[in-house]
mmCIF file of C-alpha atoms in Angstrom:
data_model
loop_
_atom_site.group_PDB
_atom_site.id
_atom_site.type_symbol
_atom_site.label_atom_id
_atom_site.label_comp_id
_atom_site.label_asym_id
_atom_site.label_seq_id
_atom_site.Cartn_x
_atom_site.Cartn_y
_atom_site.Cartn_z
ATOM 1 C CA UNK A 1 95.970 -197.032 23.687
ATOM 2 C CA UNK A 2 94.214 -197.076 20.349
ATOM 3 C CA UNK A 3 93.492 -194.218 17.990
ATOM 4 C CA UNK A 4 90.772 -193.762 15.356
ATOM 5 C CA UNK A 5 91.160 -196.309 12.547
ATOM 6 C CA UNK A 6 93.250 -198.638 14.741
ATOM 7 C CA UNK A 7 92.663 -202.165 13.445
ATOM 8 C CA UNK A 8 91.081 -204.680 15.849
ATOM 9 C CA UNK A 9 90.921 -208.379 14.968
ATOM 10 C CA UNK A 10 87.883 -210.408 16.098
ATOM 11 C CA UNK A 11 89.136 -213.977 16.515
ATOM 12 C CA UNK A 12 86.153 -215.858 17.923
ATOM 13 C CA UNK A 13 83.475 -218.402 17.217
ATOM 14 C CA UNK A 14 79.911 -217.132 16.794
ATOM 15 C CA UNK A 15 79.049 -215.470 20.093
ATOM 16 C CA UNK A 16 77.554 -212.292 21.584
ATOM 17 C CA UNK A 17 81.060 -210.992 22.315
ATOM 18 C CA UNK A 18 81.790 -210.911 18.593
ATOM 19 C CA UNK A 19 78.892 -208.546 17.971
ATOM 20 C CA UNK A 20 79.670 -206.522 21.098
ATOM 21 C CA UNK A 21 83.315 -206.254 20.072
ATOM 22 C CA UNK A 22 82.414 -205.060 16.594
ATOM 23 C CA UNK A 23 79.956 -202.442 17.841
ATOM 24 C CA UNK A 24 82.324 -201.303 20.595
ATOM 25 C CA UNK A 25 85.114 -200.870 18.059
ATOM 26 C CA UNK A 26 82.899 -198.850 15.719
ATOM 27 C CA UNK A 27 81.795 -196.617 18.581
ATOM 28 C CA UNK A 28 85.469 -196.051 19.434
ATOM 29 C CA UNK A 29 86.063 -195.168 15.752
ATOM 30 C CA UNK A 30 88.411 -198.136 15.452
ATOM 31 C CA UNK A 31 88.232 -200.568 12.528
ATOM 32 C CA UNK A 32 87.308 -204.148 13.491
ATOM 33 C CA UNK A 33 87.887 -206.971 11.043
ATOM 34 C CA UNK A 34 87.009 -210.660 10.857
ATOM 35 C CA UNK A 35 89.560 -213.383 11.648
ATOM 36 C CA UNK A 36 88.633 -216.859 10.436
ATOM 37 C CA UNK A 37 88.999 -219.239 13.401
ATOM 38 C CA UNK A 38 89.966 -222.046 10.996
ATOM 39 C CA UNK A 39 93.181 -220.319 9.924
ATOM 40 C CA UNK A 40 96.492 -222.022 10.622
ATOM 41 C CA UNK A 41 99.454 -220.106 12.050
ATOM 42 C CA UNK A 42 100.866 -218.969 8.688
ATOM 43 C CA UNK A 43 97.515 -217.522 7.613
ATOM 44 C CA UNK A 44 96.988 -215.783 10.960
ATOM 45 C CA UNK A 45 100.396 -214.126 10.851
ATOM 46 C CA UNK A 46 99.800 -212.960 7.287
ATOM 47 C CA UNK A 47 96.340 -211.615 8.090
ATOM 48 C CA UNK A 48 97.266 -209.750 11.277
ATOM 49 C CA UNK A 49 100.341 -208.237 9.631
ATOM 50 C CA UNK A 50 98.443 -207.280 6.495
ATOM 51 C CA UNK A 51 95.729 -205.590 8.561
ATOM 52 C CA UNK A 52 98.337 -203.875 10.774
ATOM 53 C CA UNK A 53 96.335 -205.094 13.761
ATOM 54 C CA UNK A 54 97.022 -203.296 17.028
ATOM 55 C CA UNK A 55 94.429 -205.195 19.058
ATOM 56 C CA UNK A 56 92.647 -208.531 19.044
ATOM 57 C CA UNK A 57 89.614 -209.898 20.872
ATOM 58 C CA UNK A 58 89.831 -213.695 20.944
ATOM 59 C CA UNK A 59 88.341 -216.785 22.513
ATOM 60 C CA UNK A 60 90.527 -218.416 25.158
ATOM 61 C CA UNK A 61 90.611 -221.581 23.027
ATOM 62 C CA UNK A 62 92.869 -219.717 20.593
ATOM 63 C CA UNK A 63 95.304 -218.480 23.252
ATOM 64 C CA UNK A 64 97.852 -221.270 22.597
ATOM 65 C CA UNK A 65 97.894 -220.432 18.874
ATOM 66 C CA UNK A 66 98.312 -216.724 19.544
ATOM 67 C CA UNK A 67 101.107 -217.469 22.011
ATOM 68 C CA UNK A 68 103.038 -219.250 19.250
ATOM 69 C CA UNK A 69 102.739 -216.468 16.690
ATOM 70 C CA UNK A 70 102.831 -213.408 18.938
ATOM 71 C CA UNK A 71 106.619 -212.909 18.614
ATOM 72 C CA UNK A 72 105.989 -212.356 14.892
ATOM 73 C CA UNK A 73 103.432 -209.609 15.613
ATOM 74 C CA UNK A 74 105.296 -206.755 17.316
ATOM 75 C CA UNK A 75 102.527 -204.225 16.542
ATOM 76 C CA UNK A 76 99.859 -206.229 18.393
ATOM 77 C CA UNK A 77 99.592 -204.324 21.683
ATOM 78 C CA UNK A 78 96.094 -204.971 23.073
ATOM 79 C CA UNK A 79 94.838 -208.493 23.769
ATOM 80 C CA UNK A 80 91.365 -209.137 25.198
ATOM 81 C CA UNK A 81 90.614 -212.767 26.031
ATOM 82 C CA UNK A 82 87.039 -214.089 26.100
ATOM 83 C CA UNK A 83 86.384 -217.021 28.434
ATOM 84 C CA UNK A 84 84.824 -219.939 26.584
ATOM 85 C CA UNK A 85 85.128 -222.885 28.947
ATOM 86 C CA UNK A 86 88.481 -224.029 27.562
ATOM 87 C CA UNK A 87 90.191 -222.751 30.737
ATOM 88 C CA UNK A 88 93.341 -221.560 29.003
ATOM 89 C CA UNK A 89 95.283 -219.061 31.091
ATOM 90 C CA UNK A 90 95.491 -215.423 30.062
ATOM 91 C CA UNK A 91 98.345 -214.640 27.736
ATOM 92 C CA UNK A 92 101.032 -212.346 29.193
ATOM 93 C CA UNK A 93 99.759 -208.774 29.083
ATOM 94 C CA UNK A 94 96.238 -209.783 28.070
ATOM 95 C CA UNK A 95 93.081 -208.780 29.947
ATOM 96 C CA UNK A 96 89.948 -210.831 30.484
ATOM 97 C CA UNK A 97 86.953 -209.571 28.517
ATOM 98 C CA UNK A 98 84.453 -209.236 31.368
ATOM 99 C CA UNK A 99 87.102 -207.664 33.620
ATOM 100 C CA UNK A 100 87.848 -205.092 30.920
ATOM 101 C CA UNK A 101 84.157 -204.239 30.719
ATOM 102 C CA UNK A 102 83.824 -203.962 34.476
ATOM 103 C CA UNK A 103 86.798 -201.603 34.741
ATOM 104 C CA UNK A 104 85.599 -199.206 32.029
ATOM 105 C CA UNK A 105 83.741 -195.998 32.730
ATOM 106 C CA UNK A 106 80.008 -196.089 31.885
ATOM 107 C CA UNK A 107 80.248 -192.515 30.605
ATOM 108 C CA UNK A 108 80.083 -192.182 26.836
ATOM 109 C CA UNK A 109 83.124 -190.459 25.388
ATOM 110 C CA UNK A 110 82.461 -187.290 23.449
ATOM 111 C CA UNK A 111 83.778 -187.799 19.942
ATOM 112 C CA UNK A 112 82.567 -187.059 16.456
ATOM 113 C CA UNK A 113 82.169 -189.969 14.070
ATOM 114 C CA UNK A 114 83.347 -189.416 10.513
ATOM 115 C CA UNK A 115 82.048 -190.722 7.159
ATOM 116 C CA UNK A 116 85.685 -191.665 6.566
ATOM 117 C CA UNK A 117 85.745 -194.155 9.478
ATOM 118 C CA UNK A 118 86.770 -197.548 8.117
ATOM 119 C CA UNK A 119 84.757 -200.703 7.611
ATOM 120 C CA UNK A 120 86.994 -203.704 6.781
ATOM 121 C CA UNK A 121 86.058 -207.148 5.502
ATOM 122 C CA UNK A 122 88.556 -209.918 4.768
ATOM 123 C CA UNK A 123 87.956 -212.687 2.258
ATOM 124 C CA UNK A 124 88.119 -216.306 3.334
ATOM 125 C CA UNK A 125 91.434 -216.935 1.579
ATOM 126 C CA UNK A 126 90.148 -219.884 -0.447
ATOM 127 C CA UNK A 127 92.092 -218.809 -3.565
ATOM 128 C CA UNK A 128 95.226 -217.600 -1.790
ATOM 129 C CA UNK A 129 95.982 -215.560 1.284
ATOM 130 C CA UNK A 130 93.147 -213.445 2.773
ATOM 131 C CA UNK A 131 92.505 -210.126 1.077
ATOM 132 C CA UNK A 132 91.101 -207.119 2.873
ATOM 133 C CA UNK A 133 88.499 -204.759 1.438
ATOM 134 C CA UNK A 134 88.422 -201.245 2.918
ATOM 135 C CA UNK A 135 85.295 -199.133 2.765
ATOM 136 C CA UNK A 136 84.497 -195.687 4.060
ATOM 137 C CA UNK A 137 81.625 -196.155 6.496
ATOM 138 C CA UNK A 138 79.502 -193.715 4.485
ATOM 139 C CA UNK A 139 80.143 -195.645 1.266
ATOM 140 C CA UNK A 140 79.335 -199.115 2.639
ATOM 141 C CA UNK A 141 76.142 -197.702 4.147
ATOM 142 C CA UNK A 142 75.061 -196.464 0.720
ATOM 143 C CA UNK A 143 76.259 -199.576 -1.149
ATOM 144 C CA UNK A 144 74.853 -202.168 1.262
ATOM 145 C CA UNK A 145 71.676 -200.479 2.460
ATOM 146 C CA UNK A 146 70.946 -197.812 -0.117
ATOM 147 C CA UNK A 147 71.577 -195.103 2.450
ATOM 148 C CA UNK A 148 67.953 -195.031 3.574
ATOM 149 C CA UNK A 149 66.281 -195.577 6.909
ATOM 150 C CA UNK A 150 64.781 -199.032 7.321
ATOM 151 C CA UNK A 151 61.427 -197.365 7.848
ATOM 152 C CA UNK A 152 61.744 -195.686 4.452
ATOM 153 C CA UNK A 153 61.837 -192.000 3.671
ATOM 154 C CA UNK A 154 64.756 -189.621 3.702
ATOM 155 C CA UNK A 155 68.393 -190.541 3.665
ATOM 156 C CA UNK A 156 69.874 -191.149 7.102
ATOM 157 C CA UNK A 157 72.715 -189.002 8.391
ATOM 158 C CA UNK A 158 76.033 -190.412 9.604
ATOM 159 C CA UNK A 159 76.442 -188.386 12.786
ATOM 160 C CA UNK A 160 77.947 -189.270 16.136
ATOM 161 C CA UNK A 161 74.853 -188.330 18.114
ATOM 162 C CA UNK A 162 72.699 -190.780 16.161
ATOM 163 C CA UNK A 163 72.635 -194.510 16.748
ATOM 164 C CA UNK A 164 73.817 -195.173 13.225
ATOM 165 C CA UNK A 165 74.178 -198.915 13.659
ATOM 166 C CA UNK A 166 70.951 -200.004 15.290
ATOM 167 C CA UNK A 167 71.087 -203.543 14.150
ATOM 168 C CA UNK A 168 73.844 -205.782 12.960
ATOM 169 C CA UNK A 169 73.514 -209.362 11.842
ATOM 170 C CA UNK A 170 76.637 -211.417 11.256
ATOM 171 C CA UNK A 171 76.417 -214.888 9.798
ATOM 172 C CA UNK A 172 79.572 -216.963 9.593
ATOM 173 C CA UNK A 173 79.389 -219.825 7.104
ATOM 174 C CA UNK A 174 83.049 -220.781 6.884
ATOM 175 C CA UNK A 175 83.585 -218.521 3.892
ATOM 176 C CA UNK A 176 83.554 -215.199 5.723
ATOM 177 C CA UNK A 177 81.116 -212.867 7.412
ATOM 178 C CA UNK A 178 77.958 -211.547 5.812
ATOM 179 C CA UNK A 179 77.268 -208.181 7.410
ATOM 180 C CA UNK A 180 74.127 -206.073 7.311
ATOM 181 C CA UNK A 181 74.034 -202.568 8.741
ATOM 182 C CA UNK A 182 70.933 -200.450 9.156
ATOM 183 C CA UNK A 183 69.664 -197.227 10.665
ATOM 184 C CA UNK A 184 66.280 -196.480 12.128
ATOM 185 C CA UNK A 185 65.011 -199.876 13.253
ATOM 186 C CA UNK A 186 65.554 -199.206 16.936
ATOM 187 C CA UNK A 187 67.033 -202.652 17.596
ATOM 188 C CA UNK A 188 70.401 -203.491 19.138
ATOM 189 C CA UNK A 189 72.048 -206.916 19.635
ATOM 190 C CA UNK A 190 73.637 -205.835 22.928
ATOM 191 C CA UNK A 191 72.819 -203.252 25.544
ATOM 192 C CA UNK A 192 74.196 -199.783 24.844
ATOM 193 C CA UNK A 193 75.780 -199.773 28.305
ATOM 194 C CA UNK A 194 77.806 -202.889 27.552
ATOM 195 C CA UNK A 195 78.914 -201.598 24.147
ATOM 196 C CA UNK A 196 79.999 -198.282 25.677
ATOM 197 C CA UNK A 197 82.000 -200.121 28.346
ATOM 198 C CA UNK A 198 83.699 -202.287 25.707
ATOM 199 C CA UNK A 199 84.561 -199.229 23.634
ATOM 200 C CA UNK A 200 86.141 -197.540 26.634
ATOM 201 C CA UNK A 201 87.980 -200.704 27.649
ATOM 202 C CA UNK A 202 89.466 -201.084 24.163
ATOM 203 C CA UNK A 203 90.445 -197.418 24.143
ATOM 204 C CA UNK A 204 92.439 -197.522 27.382
ATOM 205 C CA UNK A 205 93.792 -201.082 27.575
ATOM 206 C CA UNK A 206 97.319 -201.868 26.493
ATOM 207 C CA UNK A 207 99.943 -204.463 27.264
#
């Protein structure tokens, strides 16, 4: 399985599963990171090794590419394949995204989030190989959003019992992901039930 701060690559086009995968990973206290779908094999190997990725959620269209480089990634243990109409077969040991959700318990795991939980963003690699930036979740919340509720007023608390990521907007422009996190708006891009199921599926699935 995966432990807190396990790195999870998100190797997909723009889609709801990308957002669901990111939120599910955060709820599991794992550290998701962006994988540019335009990368060639050399860049993918470098990125996944550099991030020490233990899991990856990917569109089926990228299964042939992953199959070629997987022997070079011995630490990649969990593979979750998202159907996209390309009809590529599951990679050996991989699980299908919707099947993983369906098999997960709907019960929310009892765990305490930490301000030290990681938020990772990789550069686009336009001036060399991709470079990862690691933030404490508490620090990126202060730096990106000022640490305040979207409705104004007092500083929000980073606690497990709060919905501390109530909206997330990701915009991929070919140069990387622009990410906005907020607390207090009361909006979610995916149902809480589906995010909880994804978190549990990621936590228990392994090859």
